Short mmCIF file of C-alpha atoms in Angstrom, two decimals:
data_model
loop_
_atom_site.label_atom_id
_atom_site.label_comp_id
_atom_site.label_asym_id
_atom_site.label_seq_id
_atom_site.Cartn_x
_atom_site.Cartn_y
_atom_site.Cartn_z
CA UNK A 20 108.53 119.99 127.81
CA UNK A 21 105.38 120.97 127.37
CA UNK A 22 104.09 119.94 130.70
CA UNK A 23 106.67 121.79 132.76
CA UNK A 24 107.83 124.42 130.35
CA UNK A 25 104.84 125.49 129.21
CA UNK A 26 103.77 125.62 124.96
CA UNK A 27 105.59 129.25 124.45
CA UNK A 28 109.36 127.06 125.37
CA UNK A 29 111.51 127.74 122.40
CA UNK A 30 112.59 124.26 122.79
CA UNK A 31 109.07 122.48 122.77
CA UNK A 32 108.27 124.38 119.81
CA UNK A 33 111.83 123.30 117.97
CA UNK A 34 110.64 119.83 119.06
CA UNK A 35 107.69 120.17 117.46
CA UNK A 36 109.32 122.29 114.62
CA UNK A 37 111.63 119.44 114.80
CA UNK A 38 108.75 116.74 114.75
CA UNK A 39 106.58 117.88 111.68
CA UNK A 40 110.26 117.92 109.82
CA UNK A 41 109.81 114.32 110.52
CA UNK A 42 106.50 113.59 109.12
CA UNK A 43 107.38 115.49 106.32
CA UNK A 44 109.72 113.48 105.24
CA UNK A 45 107.59 110.59 105.40
CA UNK A 46 105.23 112.06 103.35
CA UNK A 47 102.46 113.11 106.50
CA UNK A 48 101.92 116.98 105.16
CA UNK A 49 98.69 117.42 106.06
CA UNK A 50 100.39 115.97 109.89
CA UNK A 51 102.60 117.77 109.41
CA UNK A 52 101.16 120.87 108.04
CA UNK A 53 98.65 121.24 110.75
CA UNK A 54 102.06 120.89 113.92
CA UNK A 55 103.52 124.12 111.37
CA UNK A 56 100.59 125.76 112.17
CA UNK A 57 100.87 125.30 116.04
CA UNK A 58 104.74 126.19 116.20
CA UNK A 59 104.11 129.56 113.55
CA UNK A 60 101.37 130.85 115.32
CA UNK A 61 103.69 131.35 118.66
CA UNK A 62 106.12 132.32 117.48
CA UNK A 63 104.20 135.04 115.83
CA UNK A 64 102.52 135.40 119.28
CA UNK A 65 105.72 135.45 121.13
CA UNK A 66 108.69 137.14 118.98
CA UNK A 67 106.42 138.96 116.53
CA UNK A 68 104.89 138.83 112.39
CA UNK A 69 109.49 139.88 111.38
CA UNK A 70 111.27 137.46 113.25
CA UNK A 71 113.39 134.72 111.26
CA UNK A 72 112.36 131.94 113.99
CA UNK A 73 108.64 132.85 111.78
CA UNK A 74 110.83 133.06 108.56
CA UNK A 75 112.11 129.66 108.91
CA UNK A 76 108.65 127.76 109.49
CA UNK A 77 106.89 129.28 106.14
CA UNK A 78 109.41 128.16 104.04
CA UNK A 79 109.43 124.35 105.84
CA UNK A 80 105.57 124.43 105.51
CA UNK A 81 105.05 126.10 101.90
CA UNK A 82 106.34 123.04 100.93
CA UNK A 83 104.45 120.66 102.54
CA UNK A 84 101.70 122.53 100.93
CA UNK A 85 103.54 122.03 97.50
CA UNK A 86 103.75 118.48 98.35
CA UNK A 87 100.75 118.13 99.17
CA UNK A 88 98.83 119.85 96.15
CA UNK A 89 97.76 123.44 97.23
CA UNK A 90 100.00 125.28 95.08
CA UNK A 91 98.36 128.78 96.31
CA UNK A 92 98.35 127.65 99.90
CA UNK A 93 102.90 127.13 98.47
CA UNK A 94 102.56 130.54 97.14
CA UNK A 95 100.70 132.50 99.81
CA UNK A 96 103.79 131.02 102.18
CA UNK A 97 106.71 131.65 100.41
CA UNK A 98 105.50 135.07 99.07
CA UNK A 99 105.40 136.42 102.86
CA UNK A 100 108.85 134.38 103.52
CA UNK A 101 110.33 135.72 100.43
CA UNK A 102 109.20 139.81 101.84
CA UNK A 103 110.59 139.13 105.76
CA UNK A 104 114.43 138.12 104.29
CA UNK A 105 113.58 141.46 102.08
CA UNK A 106 112.84 143.30 105.19
CA UNK A 107 116.70 142.26 106.22
CA UNK A 108 115.91 139.73 108.24
CA UNK A 109 118.51 136.91 105.87
CA UNK A 110 121.55 138.27 106.84
CA UNK A 111 123.49 135.93 104.83
CA UNK A 112 121.33 135.35 102.17
CA UNK A 113 121.33 131.23 103.50
CA UNK A 114 117.01 132.23 103.39
CA UNK A 115 117.07 134.23 100.23
CA UNK A 116 118.24 130.13 98.49
CA UNK A 117 115.18 128.03 100.09
CA UNK A 118 112.74 130.97 99.18
CA UNK A 119 114.05 130.83 95.51
CA UNK A 120 113.95 127.02 95.74
CA UNK A 121 109.94 127.29 97.20
CA UNK A 122 109.52 129.57 94.72
CA UNK A 123 110.74 127.61 91.44
CA UNK A 124 109.25 125.13 92.52
CA UNK A 125 105.84 126.02 92.86
CA UNK A 126 106.38 127.97 89.16
CA UNK A 127 107.38 124.79 87.88
CA UNK A 128 104.56 123.52 88.62
CA UNK A 129 102.22 126.19 87.25
CA UNK A 130 103.98 125.73 84.23
CA UNK A 131 105.07 128.97 84.17
CA UNK A 132 108.49 128.15 83.10
CA UNK A 133 110.13 131.24 82.58
CA UNK A 134 109.41 132.65 85.95
CA UNK A 135 110.68 129.39 87.87
CA UNK A 136 114.14 128.78 85.32
CA UNK A 137 115.43 132.72 86.85
CA UNK A 138 114.69 131.81 89.82
CA UNK A 139 116.04 128.14 90.07
CA UNK A 140 119.52 129.47 88.39
CA UNK A 141 119.24 132.08 91.29
CA UNK A 142 118.73 129.84 93.80
CA UNK A 143 121.42 127.35 93.08
CA UNK A 144 123.95 131.25 92.45
CA UNK A 145 123.62 131.98 95.30
CA UNK A 146 123.41 128.98 97.27
CA UNK A 147 127.45 128.50 95.60
CA UNK A 148 127.90 131.20 97.21
CA UNK A 149 126.20 130.91 100.35
CA UNK A 150 126.59 126.97 101.23
CA UNK A 151 129.37 124.71 101.37
CA UNK A 152 128.82 122.16 97.90
CA UNK A 153 128.28 119.51 98.32
CA UNK A 154 124.60 120.66 99.52
CA UNK A 155 120.86 118.93 99.60
CA UNK A 156 119.32 122.69 99.05
CA UNK A 157 121.73 123.10 96.05
CA UNK A 158 120.78 119.51 94.57
CA UNK A 159 117.02 120.05 95.30
CA UNK A 160 117.21 123.65 93.20
CA UNK A 161 119.83 120.99 89.99
CA UNK A 162 116.79 118.06 90.39
CA UNK A 163 114.09 120.83 89.65
CA UNK A 164 115.37 122.84 87.13
CA UNK A 165 116.47 119.81 85.01
CA UNK A 166 112.79 118.76 85.20
CA UNK A 167 112.48 122.29 84.20
CA UNK A 168 114.50 121.10 80.96
CA UNK A 169 113.43 118.11 80.73
CA UNK A 170 109.82 119.40 80.41
CA UNK A 171 111.16 122.02 77.52
CA UNK A 172 113.12 119.09 75.61
CA UNK A 173 115.86 120.93 75.90
CA UNK A 174 117.58 117.17 77.95
CA UNK A 175 121.34 118.21 77.37
CA UNK A 176 120.51 120.99 79.23
CA UNK A 177 118.57 118.45 81.74
CA UNK A 178 121.68 116.11 81.95
CA UNK A 179 123.95 118.03 82.97
CA UNK A 180 122.29 119.26 86.08
CA UNK A 181 120.59 115.73 86.37
CA UNK A 182 124.16 114.26 86.49
CA UNK A 183 125.30 116.85 88.62
CA UNK A 184 122.53 116.17 91.11
CA UNK A 185 124.02 112.70 91.11
CA UNK A 186 127.24 113.31 92.19
CA UNK A 187 127.37 115.46 94.50
CA UNK A 188 123.83 113.50 96.20
CA UNK A 189 126.06 110.43 96.52
CA UNK A 190 129.53 112.34 97.54
CA UNK A 191 125.90 113.37 100.41
CA UNK A 192 125.08 110.47 101.74
CA UNK A 193 126.31 107.16 100.04
CA UNK A 194 124.97 104.96 97.05
CA UNK A 195 121.92 103.23 99.63
CA UNK A 196 119.91 107.01 100.48
CA UNK A 197 116.05 107.96 99.84
CA UNK A 198 117.98 110.72 97.73
CA UNK A 199 120.31 109.06 95.97
CA UNK A 200 117.47 106.61 95.03
CA UNK A 201 115.25 109.46 93.92
CA UNK A 202 118.42 111.36 91.59
CA UNK A 203 118.21 108.19 89.60
CA UNK A 204 114.96 108.51 89.29
CA UNK A 205 114.99 111.82 87.85
CA UNK A 206 117.67 110.76 85.19
CA UNK A 207 115.05 107.25 83.74
CA UNK A 208 112.09 110.19 83.95
CA UNK A 209 115.03 111.63 81.35
CA UNK A 210 116.36 108.24 79.57
CA UNK A 211 112.81 108.10 78.99
CA UNK A 212 112.36 111.46 77.56
CA UNK A 213 115.04 110.70 74.91
CA UNK A 214 113.41 107.32 74.48
CA UNK A 215 115.73 104.94 75.88
CA UNK A 216 112.93 103.00 77.71
CA UNK A 217 114.16 99.97 78.47
CA UNK A 218 117.61 101.58 79.95
CA UNK A 219 114.70 104.00 81.49
CA UNK A 220 112.46 100.53 83.29
CA UNK A 221 116.14 98.95 83.83
CA UNK A 222 117.45 101.83 86.71
CA UNK A 223 113.99 102.00 87.95
CA UNK A 224 113.78 98.80 88.86
CA UNK A 225 117.31 99.14 90.42
CA UNK A 226 115.34 102.16 92.29
CA UNK A 227 112.69 99.40 94.00
CA UNK A 228 114.84 96.86 94.75
CA UNK A 229 116.85 100.26 96.30
CA UNK A 230 113.50 100.97 98.42
CA UNK A 231 113.01 97.69 99.70
CA UNK A 232 116.17 97.46 100.33
CA UNK A 233 115.20 101.06 102.81
CA UNK A 234 111.45 98.97 103.33
CA UNK A 235 110.93 102.86 102.11
CA UNK A 236 107.09 101.51 101.18
CA UNK A 237 106.21 105.27 100.37
CA UNK A 238 109.85 106.09 98.02
CA UNK A 239 108.64 102.08 96.19
CA UNK A 240 104.91 103.71 95.28
CA UNK A 241 106.55 107.00 94.19
CA UNK A 242 109.37 105.16 91.76
CA UNK A 243 106.25 102.86 90.79
CA UNK A 244 103.85 105.81 89.29
CA UNK A 245 107.09 106.49 86.60
CA UNK A 246 107.71 102.61 85.95
CA UNK A 247 104.04 102.09 84.87
CA UNK A 248 105.31 104.85 82.49
CA UNK A 249 108.09 103.49 81.22
CA UNK A 250 106.07 100.43 80.76
CA UNK A 251 103.96 102.29 78.88
CA UNK A 252 106.21 103.76 76.31
CA UNK A 253 107.21 100.07 75.98
CA UNK A 254 103.41 98.09 74.96
CA UNK A 255 103.33 96.41 78.05
CA UNK A 256 99.78 97.51 78.26
CA UNK A 257 98.49 94.90 80.16
CA UNK A 258 100.40 94.61 82.03
CA UNK A 259 100.10 98.47 82.81
CA UNK A 260 96.84 98.54 83.52
CA UNK A 261 97.04 95.27 85.96
CA UNK A 262 99.96 96.80 88.25
CA UNK A 263 97.81 100.12 88.35
CA UNK A 264 94.55 98.99 89.80
CA UNK A 265 96.90 96.99 92.19
CA UNK A 266 98.01 100.00 93.31
CA UNK A 267 95.16 102.48 92.76
CA UNK A 268 93.71 102.12 96.35
CA UNK A 269 96.64 101.69 98.23
CA UNK A 270 97.68 105.51 96.35
CA UNK A 271 94.11 106.46 96.77
CA UNK A 272 94.44 106.24 101.23
CA UNK A 273 97.57 107.64 100.63
CA UNK A 274 97.69 109.97 98.51
CA UNK A 275 94.48 110.99 98.29
CA UNK A 276 92.06 110.31 95.98
CA UNK A 277 91.98 113.93 93.88
CA UNK A 278 95.81 114.27 94.42
CA UNK A 279 98.58 114.86 92.01
CA UNK A 280 99.63 110.79 92.48
CA UNK A 281 96.37 109.16 91.15
CA UNK A 282 95.67 112.25 87.87
CA UNK A 283 99.25 110.64 86.66
CA UNK A 284 97.77 107.58 87.39
CA UNK A 285 94.36 108.43 85.46
CA UNK A 286 96.68 109.82 82.54
CA UNK A 287 98.95 107.07 82.34
CA UNK A 288 96.24 104.05 82.44
CA UNK A 289 94.64 105.91 79.84
CA UNK A 290 97.09 105.78 77.53
CA UNK A 291 97.57 101.76 78.36
CA UNK A 292 93.70 101.08 77.25
CA UNK A 293 93.89 103.01 74.32
CA UNK A 294 97.09 100.96 73.17
CA UNK A 295 94.85 98.30 73.63
CA UNK A 296 91.35 99.05 71.86
CA UNK A 297 89.23 100.01 74.45
CA UNK A 298 88.59 103.41 74.26
CA UNK A 299 85.06 104.21 75.94
CA UNK A 300 87.86 102.83 79.00
CA UNK A 301 90.16 105.62 77.89
CA UNK A 302 88.04 108.16 77.78
CA UNK A 303 86.66 107.02 81.57
CA UNK A 304 90.60 107.07 82.71
CA UNK A 305 91.63 110.31 81.19
CA UNK A 306 88.48 112.67 82.10
CA UNK A 307 89.16 111.39 86.18
CA UNK A 308 92.99 112.56 85.55
CA UNK A 309 91.40 115.90 83.16
CA UNK A 310 89.45 116.59 86.83
CA UNK A 311 91.93 115.94 88.68
CA UNK A 312 94.63 117.95 86.94
CA UNK A 313 92.27 121.21 86.35
CA UNK A 314 92.43 120.94 90.43
CA UNK A 315 96.10 120.50 91.82
CA UNK A 316 98.71 122.09 88.93
CA UNK A 317 95.50 124.18 87.03
CA UNK A 318 93.94 124.89 83.44
CA UNK A 319 97.27 126.43 81.65
CA UNK A 320 100.30 123.71 83.50
CA UNK A 321 101.27 121.13 80.22
CA UNK A 322 100.11 118.35 81.42
CA UNK A 323 97.14 118.81 82.31
CA UNK A 324 97.30 120.32 78.30
CA UNK A 325 99.10 116.54 77.84
CA UNK A 326 95.63 115.27 79.36
CA UNK A 327 93.38 117.07 77.24
CA UNK A 328 94.63 115.56 74.17
CA UNK A 329 94.92 112.14 75.36
CA UNK A 330 91.69 112.66 75.64
CA UNK A 331 90.67 114.23 72.24
CA UNK A 332 92.93 111.00 70.91
CA UNK A 333 89.55 108.30 72.62
CA UNK A 334 87.26 110.80 71.41
CA UNK A 335 88.08 110.00 67.66
CA UNK A 336 89.15 106.92 68.19
CA UNK A 337 84.76 106.92 69.18
CA UNK A 338 83.95 109.08 66.41
CA UNK A 339 83.37 112.03 69.00
CA UNK A 340 85.52 114.04 66.69
CA UNK A 341 83.17 117.05 68.29
CA UNK A 342 83.63 116.30 71.75
CA UNK A 343 87.85 116.36 70.78
CA UNK A 344 87.89 119.36 68.87
CA UNK A 345 87.41 121.25 71.45
CA UNK A 346 89.80 119.73 73.92
CA UNK A 347 92.72 119.91 71.75
CA UNK A 348 91.67 123.96 70.48
CA UNK A 349 92.87 124.92 73.99
CA UNK A 350 94.71 122.44 74.50
CA UNK A 351 96.84 124.38 71.80
CA UNK A 352 95.40 127.38 72.92
CA UNK A 353 97.24 126.55 76.61
CA UNK A 354 100.52 125.72 75.21
CA UNK A 355 101.35 128.00 73.29
CA UNK A 356 103.84 130.19 75.00
CA UNK A 357 104.29 127.24 77.26
CA UNK A 358 106.68 125.57 75.30
CA UNK A 359 108.16 125.87 72.11
CA UNK A 360 106.45 125.24 68.50
CA UNK A 361 108.85 122.43 68.27
CA UNK A 362 107.88 120.97 70.91
CA UNK A 363 106.95 117.33 70.42
CA UNK A 364 103.52 118.09 72.31
CA UNK A 365 102.48 120.84 70.69
CA UNK A 366 103.35 119.41 67.04
CA UNK A 367 101.44 116.50 67.90
CA UNK A 368 98.39 118.82 69.34
CA UNK A 369 98.58 120.23 65.47
CA UNK A 370 98.51 116.92 64.26
CA UNK A 371 95.38 116.77 66.01
CA UNK A 372 93.14 119.26 64.82
CA UNK A 373 94.74 119.21 60.96
CA UNK A 374 93.00 114.95 61.54
CA UNK A 375 89.56 116.54 63.07
CA UNK A 376 89.29 119.26 60.41
#
């Protein structure tokens, strides 16, 4: 197409856009972003900056930025996309629903839970009006809302949205599909929040088996990350450390050494080392995790605060109370307002601070 029609041909640009979508679905986000950059620049030049096809690329590229941990860029893209929607380019509300879901997902990763909840609820409400259910857009918004409620310990509400998501995903794709497996992984996360760790591990093992049948190593790796957390909660610490050490080199090559995924591995391995009484190793892992979380999700996100608390506990066990105390104080300051006073993480932080006084 490029040789015959040139780089400004609509058919060529549509094919390039489809290629970027395919790369995105394979988690090859940097490659997808590079192609979206080319498509966006050409469409802006040919069609002008205020066109529906420009809006489409902004949202698609915004998701790749989000999934690659670049939340500033994702927020910039979806902000510009919403400006175009508000200017009237979106005549039926579909693109507003798309943009709201991306805005909500970014706000969730930033720890702006009230904003995220409002955006995701609006995305579901609007999507239910302008899209035929079951629809993957509504399913995805429901999953994000379930994740938000899980983080806030609103577990009954989380389960309602997760089960709705699973039911509709099965209607769309069937049981043996990446999206259906992903919905089951989210339910496993909810089971872990309810401290049903054995049931969660069984669900995750089934998910791993499904990923292997589909021959999807990326999906399997994502599931294994959650599975490691379930093993850690079951106090199978040596198994956790052995599995993470075997996985980390491949994960670093695939996601990047400073990716959110590697931060999660460091947090999980640090907790396992703490459980084995290997406190200096725990400090080393949690320092790495905290550094990565500051880069990827920012200072104010609850996972960054949980990382601070884990590092503080390890320092306290080494007798380094002077190093532990400021970490706990900062975690409490960051958590205030983000989570309710009776949230387990807040309660744990307050108790840890009292033990240091």
